């Protein structure tokens, strides 16, 4: 129990541990997956995907911060660099997804995925 | 000396827990909010909290990029999408199907239980001595334009192609 408290940073001698960040990221990922399953609106599914991407960036950053090697090696700035690339690709994905959704809305009058059965006009 | 060191992590740890509560509560609201616009507003607080995590983990630059690109770009884009595709309030049904919501809640609890067990049982060996996270924006610039130059150019090219493709997809068609 004391180990667990120390891991979670409730003693002030140590910073919050790696596991705490990983658990938060896992919870965020599962919430995003839940949004993808539970939402009928396609934009809600897109929001769920954004939550999952954020969880991935948090994992990269946590492993970067707690890596054993000194920060001068080849992986010196791997965390922020991966984070920047993920954010840029998330921006691409959001732009294309919203263009597709607008087309869906023009053609079907709705963006609810269980009302749209076919891709062709 | 030892006293200042032991008190040194109190603020960071308290911030971690405050941000964790903010992120998880607003993310849960994002998932289970009744209307999609409420979910989009709630996503704002989740993304802001993630920026706080990046500050705590020692990369102020990524936090700024998160605020500018995610909140200033993607979230605004999502809100435009919501406003352009939503039907009038009267015709609106809940965007959440309750059978799906219950099933996803059960699956989610099971899955997060599995993840937490895996994380806690793994033998992580984090660095024994963690210093203050250091700010390295200048080094980040050298890495991005040095060893990661090809990746950076490809990311920029992908962004350009995506924007052209998106503009092509929503173009005005001749009837």
Short mmCIF file of C-alpha atoms in Angstrom, two decimals:
data_model
loop_
_atom_site.label_atom_id
_atom_site.label_comp_id
_atom_site.label_asym_id
_atom_site.label_seq_id
_atom_site.Cartn_x
_atom_site.Cartn_y
_atom_site.Cartn_z
CA UNK A 1 0.00 0.00 0.00
CA UNK A 2 2.82 2.36 0.86
CA UNK A 3 4.49 1.47 -2.42
CA UNK A 4 1.26 2.23 -4.22
CA UNK A 5 0.95 5.63 -2.52
CA UNK A 6 4.53 6.43 -3.39
CA UNK A 7 3.90 5.36 -6.97
CA UNK A 8 0.92 7.67 -7.15
CA UNK A 9 2.97 10.54 -5.77
CA UNK A 10 1.06 11.11 -2.57
CA UNK A 11 4.32 11.30 -0.73
CA UNK A 12 6.03 14.55 -1.60
CA UNK A 13 9.52 13.05 -1.75
CA UNK A 14 9.04 11.62 -5.23
CA UNK A 15 7.28 12.91 -8.31
CA UNK A 16 4.22 11.13 -9.65
CA UNK A 17 5.38 7.83 -11.11
CA UNK A 18 5.31 6.51 -14.64
CA UNK A 19 2.44 4.16 -13.80
CA UNK A 20 0.14 7.03 -12.82
CA UNK A 21 0.54 8.65 -16.24
CA UNK A 22 0.07 5.31 -17.99
CA UNK A 23 -3.14 4.65 -16.06
CA UNK A 24 -4.53 8.08 -16.92
CA UNK A 25 -3.65 7.49 -20.58
CA UNK A 26 -5.30 4.05 -20.50
CA UNK A 27 -8.47 5.52 -18.99
CA UNK A 28 -8.51 8.26 -21.63
CA UNK A 29 -7.99 5.71 -24.42
CA UNK A 30 -10.85 3.57 -23.15
CA UNK A 31 -13.11 6.64 -22.89
CA UNK A 32 -12.31 7.45 -26.53
CA UNK A 33 -13.07 3.87 -27.56
CA UNK A 34 -16.32 4.10 -25.59
CA UNK A 35 -17.27 7.25 -27.49
CA UNK A 36 -16.64 5.45 -30.79
CA UNK A 37 -18.94 2.61 -29.73
CA UNK A 38 -21.69 4.59 -28.03
CA UNK A 39 -22.15 7.55 -30.36
CA UNK A 40 -24.48 7.41 -33.32
CA UNK A 41 -23.36 10.79 -34.63
CA UNK A 42 -20.25 10.52 -36.80
CA UNK A 43 -18.81 13.69 -35.26
CA UNK A 44 -19.06 12.01 -31.86
CA UNK A 45 -16.99 9.15 -33.26
CA UNK A 46 -14.43 11.69 -34.52
CA UNK A 47 -14.26 13.21 -31.03
CA UNK A 48 -13.61 9.73 -29.63
CA UNK A 49 -10.73 9.27 -32.06
CA UNK A 50 -9.25 12.58 -30.90
CA UNK A 51 -9.40 11.35 -27.29
CA UNK A 52 -7.54 8.16 -28.24
CA UNK A 53 -4.84 10.11 -30.10
CA UNK A 54 -4.34 12.31 -27.03
CA UNK A 55 -3.93 9.23 -24.88
CA UNK A 56 -1.22 7.99 -27.27
CA UNK A 57 0.66 11.30 -27.05
CA UNK A 58 0.46 11.18 -23.25
CA UNK A 59 2.00 7.69 -23.31
CA UNK A 60 4.88 8.86 -25.54
CA UNK A 61 5.52 11.87 -23.30
CA UNK A 62 5.44 9.81 -20.10
CA UNK A 63 7.90 7.22 -21.44
CA UNK A 64 10.13 10.05 -22.66
CA UNK A 65 10.13 11.78 -19.28
CA UNK A 66 10.85 8.61 -17.31
CA UNK A 67 13.35 7.03 -19.68
CA UNK A 68 16.42 5.60 -18.05
CA UNK A 69 19.00 6.92 -20.46
CA UNK A 70 20.21 10.50 -20.07
CA UNK A 71 18.49 13.10 -22.15
CA UNK A 72 21.50 13.60 -24.43
CA UNK A 73 21.26 10.32 -26.35
CA UNK A 74 19.66 9.72 -29.75
CA UNK A 75 16.22 9.60 -28.09
CA UNK A 76 16.81 12.96 -26.45
CA UNK A 77 13.65 14.65 -27.67
CA UNK A 78 11.69 11.65 -28.92
CA UNK A 79 8.62 12.44 -26.83
CA UNK A 80 7.89 15.98 -28.01
CA UNK A 81 8.85 15.12 -31.61
CA UNK A 82 6.39 12.20 -31.69
CA UNK A 83 3.80 14.42 -30.03
CA UNK A 84 4.18 17.10 -32.70
CA UNK A 85 3.86 14.58 -35.54
CA UNK A 86 0.77 13.00 -33.96
CA UNK A 87 -0.87 16.41 -33.51
CA UNK A 88 -0.14 17.35 -37.14
CA UNK A 89 -1.58 14.07 -38.44
CA UNK A 90 -4.61 14.51 -36.17
CA UNK A 91 -5.19 17.88 -37.83
CA UNK A 92 -5.03 16.22 -41.29
CA UNK A 93 -7.41 13.52 -40.18
CA UNK A 94 -9.93 15.98 -38.72
CA UNK A 95 -9.94 18.09 -41.91
CA UNK A 96 -10.52 15.11 -44.22
CA UNK A 97 -13.06 13.51 -41.88
CA UNK A 98 -15.12 16.69 -41.69
CA UNK A 99 -15.04 17.05 -45.49
CA UNK A 100 -16.35 13.49 -45.80
CA UNK A 101 -19.01 14.16 -43.17
CA UNK A 102 -20.19 17.29 -44.96
CA UNK A 103 -20.54 15.25 -48.16
CA UNK A 104 -22.46 12.64 -46.20
CA UNK A 105 -24.77 15.34 -44.88
CA UNK A 106 -25.36 16.80 -48.34
CA UNK A 107 -26.19 13.38 -49.77
CA UNK A 108 -28.16 11.76 -46.94
CA UNK A 109 -29.32 14.68 -44.78
CA UNK A 110 -27.88 13.13 -41.66
CA UNK A 111 -24.53 12.19 -40.16
CA UNK A 112 -25.89 9.42 -37.95
CA UNK A 113 -23.94 6.36 -38.92
CA UNK A 114 -26.68 3.79 -38.44
CA UNK A 115 -28.91 5.64 -40.87
CA UNK A 116 -26.28 5.58 -43.62
CA UNK A 117 -25.94 2.14 -45.10
CA UNK A 118 -24.32 2.78 -48.43
CA UNK A 119 -21.35 4.79 -49.61
CA UNK A 120 -22.47 5.46 -53.17
CA UNK A 121 -24.94 8.14 -54.10
CA UNK B 1 18.79 20.90 1.44
CA UNK B 2 16.89 17.66 1.98
CA UNK B 3 13.83 19.54 3.22
CA UNK B 4 13.59 21.66 0.08
CA UNK B 5 14.00 18.55 -2.03
CA UNK B 6 11.18 16.68 -0.30
CA UNK B 7 8.82 19.64 -0.48
CA UNK B 8 9.79 20.23 -4.09
CA UNK B 9 7.39 17.76 -5.67
CA UNK B 10 4.29 18.70 -3.68
CA UNK B 11 3.10 21.34 -6.12
CA UNK B 12 3.75 19.16 -9.15
CA UNK B 13 1.95 16.19 -7.60
CA UNK B 14 -1.07 18.27 -6.57
CA UNK B 15 -1.23 19.73 -10.09
CA UNK B 16 -1.08 16.22 -11.51
CA UNK B 17 -4.12 15.13 -9.50
CA UNK B 18 -6.06 18.31 -10.26
CA UNK B 19 -5.38 17.92 -14.00
CA UNK B 20 -6.22 14.20 -13.85
CA UNK B 21 -9.62 14.94 -12.32
CA UNK B 22 -10.27 17.69 -14.89
CA UNK B 23 -9.28 15.49 -17.83
CA UNK B 24 -11.14 12.35 -16.83
CA UNK B 25 -14.35 14.12 -15.74
CA UNK B 26 -14.52 16.25 -18.88
CA UNK B 27 -13.64 13.25 -21.08
CA UNK B 28 -16.42 11.21 -19.46
CA UNK B 29 -18.80 14.10 -20.09
CA UNK B 30 -17.54 14.25 -23.68
CA UNK B 31 -18.42 10.60 -24.13
CA UNK B 32 -21.80 10.58 -22.40
CA UNK B 33 -23.15 14.10 -23.01
CA UNK B 34 -26.61 14.00 -24.56
CA UNK B 35 -26.05 16.48 -27.37
CA UNK B 36 -23.00 16.55 -29.58
CA UNK B 37 -22.35 20.29 -29.09
CA UNK B 38 -22.08 19.77 -25.33
CA UNK B 39 -19.56 17.02 -26.02
CA UNK B 40 -17.54 19.39 -28.22
CA UNK B 41 -17.52 22.06 -25.50
CA UNK B 42 -16.44 19.51 -22.93
CA UNK B 43 -13.62 18.36 -25.21
CA UNK B 44 -12.14 21.85 -24.74
CA UNK B 45 -11.41 21.13 -21.08
CA UNK B 46 -9.97 17.70 -21.88
CA UNK B 47 -7.55 19.18 -24.42
CA UNK B 48 -6.57 22.01 -22.05
CA UNK B 49 -5.84 19.46 -19.32
CA UNK B 50 -3.68 17.46 -21.71
CA UNK B 51 -1.64 20.61 -22.34
CA UNK B 52 -1.19 20.82 -18.56
CA UNK B 53 0.12 17.24 -18.54
CA UNK B 54 2.69 18.13 -21.19
CA UNK B 55 3.90 21.05 -19.07
CA UNK B 56 4.24 18.72 -16.08
CA UNK B 57 6.17 16.24 -18.23
CA UNK B 58 8.62 18.94 -19.24
CA UNK B 59 7.69 20.05 -22.74
CA UNK B 60 6.22 23.52 -22.76
CA UNK B 61 6.48 23.64 -26.54
CA UNK B 62 4.20 20.63 -27.02
CA UNK B 63 1.70 22.19 -24.60
CA UNK B 64 1.64 25.39 -26.67
CA UNK B 65 1.31 23.35 -29.87
CA UNK B 66 -1.56 21.43 -28.27
CA UNK B 67 -3.41 24.64 -27.37
CA UNK B 68 -2.84 26.26 -30.77
CA UNK B 69 -3.45 23.27 -33.06
CA UNK B 70 -5.94 21.18 -31.08
CA UNK B 71 -8.02 23.87 -29.39
CA UNK B 72 -7.52 26.63 -31.93
CA UNK B 73 -7.74 24.38 -34.99
CA UNK B 74 -9.25 20.94 -34.57
CA UNK B 75 -11.82 21.84 -31.93
CA UNK B 76 -13.03 24.84 -33.94
CA UNK B 77 -13.22 22.59 -37.02
CA UNK B 78 -15.28 20.05 -35.06
CA UNK B 79 -17.62 22.79 -33.85
CA UNK B 80 -18.06 24.01 -37.44
CA UNK B 81 -18.88 20.43 -38.39
CA UNK B 82 -21.43 20.15 -35.60
CA UNK B 83 -23.10 23.43 -36.50
CA UNK B 84 -23.16 22.65 -40.23
CA UNK B 85 -24.59 19.14 -39.91
CA UNK B 86 -26.93 19.40 -36.93
CA UNK B 87 -30.63 19.28 -37.55
CA UNK B 88 -33.01 21.73 -35.86
CA UNK B 89 -33.44 21.27 -32.13
CA UNK B 90 -37.03 20.07 -32.47
CA UNK B 91 -36.14 17.18 -34.75
CA UNK B 92 -33.14 16.18 -32.71
CA UNK B 93 -32.96 12.84 -31.04
CA UNK B 94 -30.31 11.93 -28.54
CA UNK B 95 -26.98 11.32 -30.18
CA UNK B 96 -26.42 8.49 -27.74
CA UNK B 97 -28.12 5.12 -28.05
CA UNK B 98 -28.63 3.85 -24.54
CA UNK B 99 -28.17 0.18 -25.30
CA UNK B 100 -24.86 1.01 -26.98
CA UNK B 101 -23.92 3.33 -24.12
CA UNK B 102 -24.51 0.63 -21.50
CA UNK B 103 -22.65 -1.98 -23.55
CA UNK B 104 -19.72 0.36 -24.14
CA UNK B 105 -19.61 1.28 -20.44
CA UNK B 106 -19.35 -2.39 -19.50
CA UNK B 107 -16.72 -3.08 -22.14
CA UNK B 108 -14.81 0.05 -21.14
CA UNK B 109 -14.71 -0.85 -17.44
CA UNK B 110 -13.51 -4.35 -18.31
CA UNK B 111 -10.83 -3.03 -20.66
CA UNK B 112 -9.52 -0.36 -18.30
CA UNK B 113 -9.35 -3.00 -15.56
CA UNK B 114 -7.19 -5.16 -17.85
CA UNK B 115 -4.97 -2.18 -18.76
CA UNK B 116 -4.44 -1.17 -15.12
CA UNK B 117 -3.55 -4.73 -14.16
CA UNK B 118 -1.01 -4.94 -17.00
CA UNK B 119 0.51 -1.56 -16.13
CA UNK B 120 0.82 -2.33 -12.42
CA UNK B 121 2.23 -5.82 -12.95
CA UNK B 122 4.87 -4.81 -15.49
CA UNK B 123 8.41 -4.30 -14.27
CA UNK B 124 9.05 -0.75 -15.43
CA UNK B 125 12.48 0.54 -14.67
CA UNK B 126 12.18 4.30 -14.83
CA UNK B 127 15.18 6.51 -14.26
CA UNK B 128 16.15 6.39 -10.64
CA UNK B 129 16.90 10.10 -10.28
CA UNK B 130 14.58 12.51 -12.04
CA UNK B 131 15.74 16.07 -12.26
CA UNK B 132 13.63 19.04 -13.09
CA UNK B 133 12.22 18.70 -16.59
CA UNK B 134 14.22 20.95 -18.81
CA UNK B 135 13.06 23.33 -21.44
CA UNK B 136 14.72 22.62 -24.77
CA UNK B 137 12.91 24.49 -27.51
CA UNK B 138 16.14 25.40 -29.30
CA UNK B 139 17.28 21.76 -29.25
CA UNK B 140 13.84 20.72 -30.46
CA UNK B 141 14.26 23.01 -33.45
CA UNK B 142 17.65 21.49 -34.22
CA UNK B 143 16.23 17.96 -34.03
CA UNK B 144 13.20 18.81 -36.22
CA UNK B 145 15.31 20.48 -38.90
CA UNK B 146 18.23 18.07 -38.50
CA UNK B 147 17.72 14.35 -38.01
CA UNK B 148 13.93 14.54 -38.43
CA UNK B 149 13.96 16.77 -41.51
CA UNK B 150 12.50 14.16 -43.87
CA UNK B 151 9.69 13.33 -41.44
CA UNK B 152 8.93 17.02 -41.00
CA UNK B 153 8.74 17.62 -44.75
CA UNK B 154 6.57 14.53 -45.23
CA UNK B 155 4.24 15.73 -42.46
CA UNK B 156 3.98 19.12 -44.14
CA UNK B 157 3.31 17.48 -47.52
CA UNK B 158 0.64 15.27 -45.95
CA UNK B 159 -1.01 18.33 -44.41
CA UNK B 160 -1.04 20.11 -47.78
CA UNK B 161 -2.47 17.07 -49.59
CA UNK B 162 -5.13 16.62 -46.91
CA UNK B 163 -6.23 20.24 -47.14
CA UNK B 164 -6.39 20.10 -50.96
CA UNK B 165 -8.32 16.83 -50.74
CA UNK B 166 -10.73 18.26 -48.18
CA UNK B 167 -11.36 21.34 -50.32
CA UNK B 168 -11.91 19.07 -53.35
CA UNK B 169 -14.39 16.90 -51.44
CA UNK B 170 -16.61 19.80 -50.35
CA UNK B 171 -16.44 21.73 -53.63
CA UNK B 172 -19.63 23.11 -55.13
CA UNK B 173 -20.91 20.73 -57.75
CA UNK B 174 -22.66 21.71 -60.95
CA UNK B 175 -26.13 20.25 -61.05
#
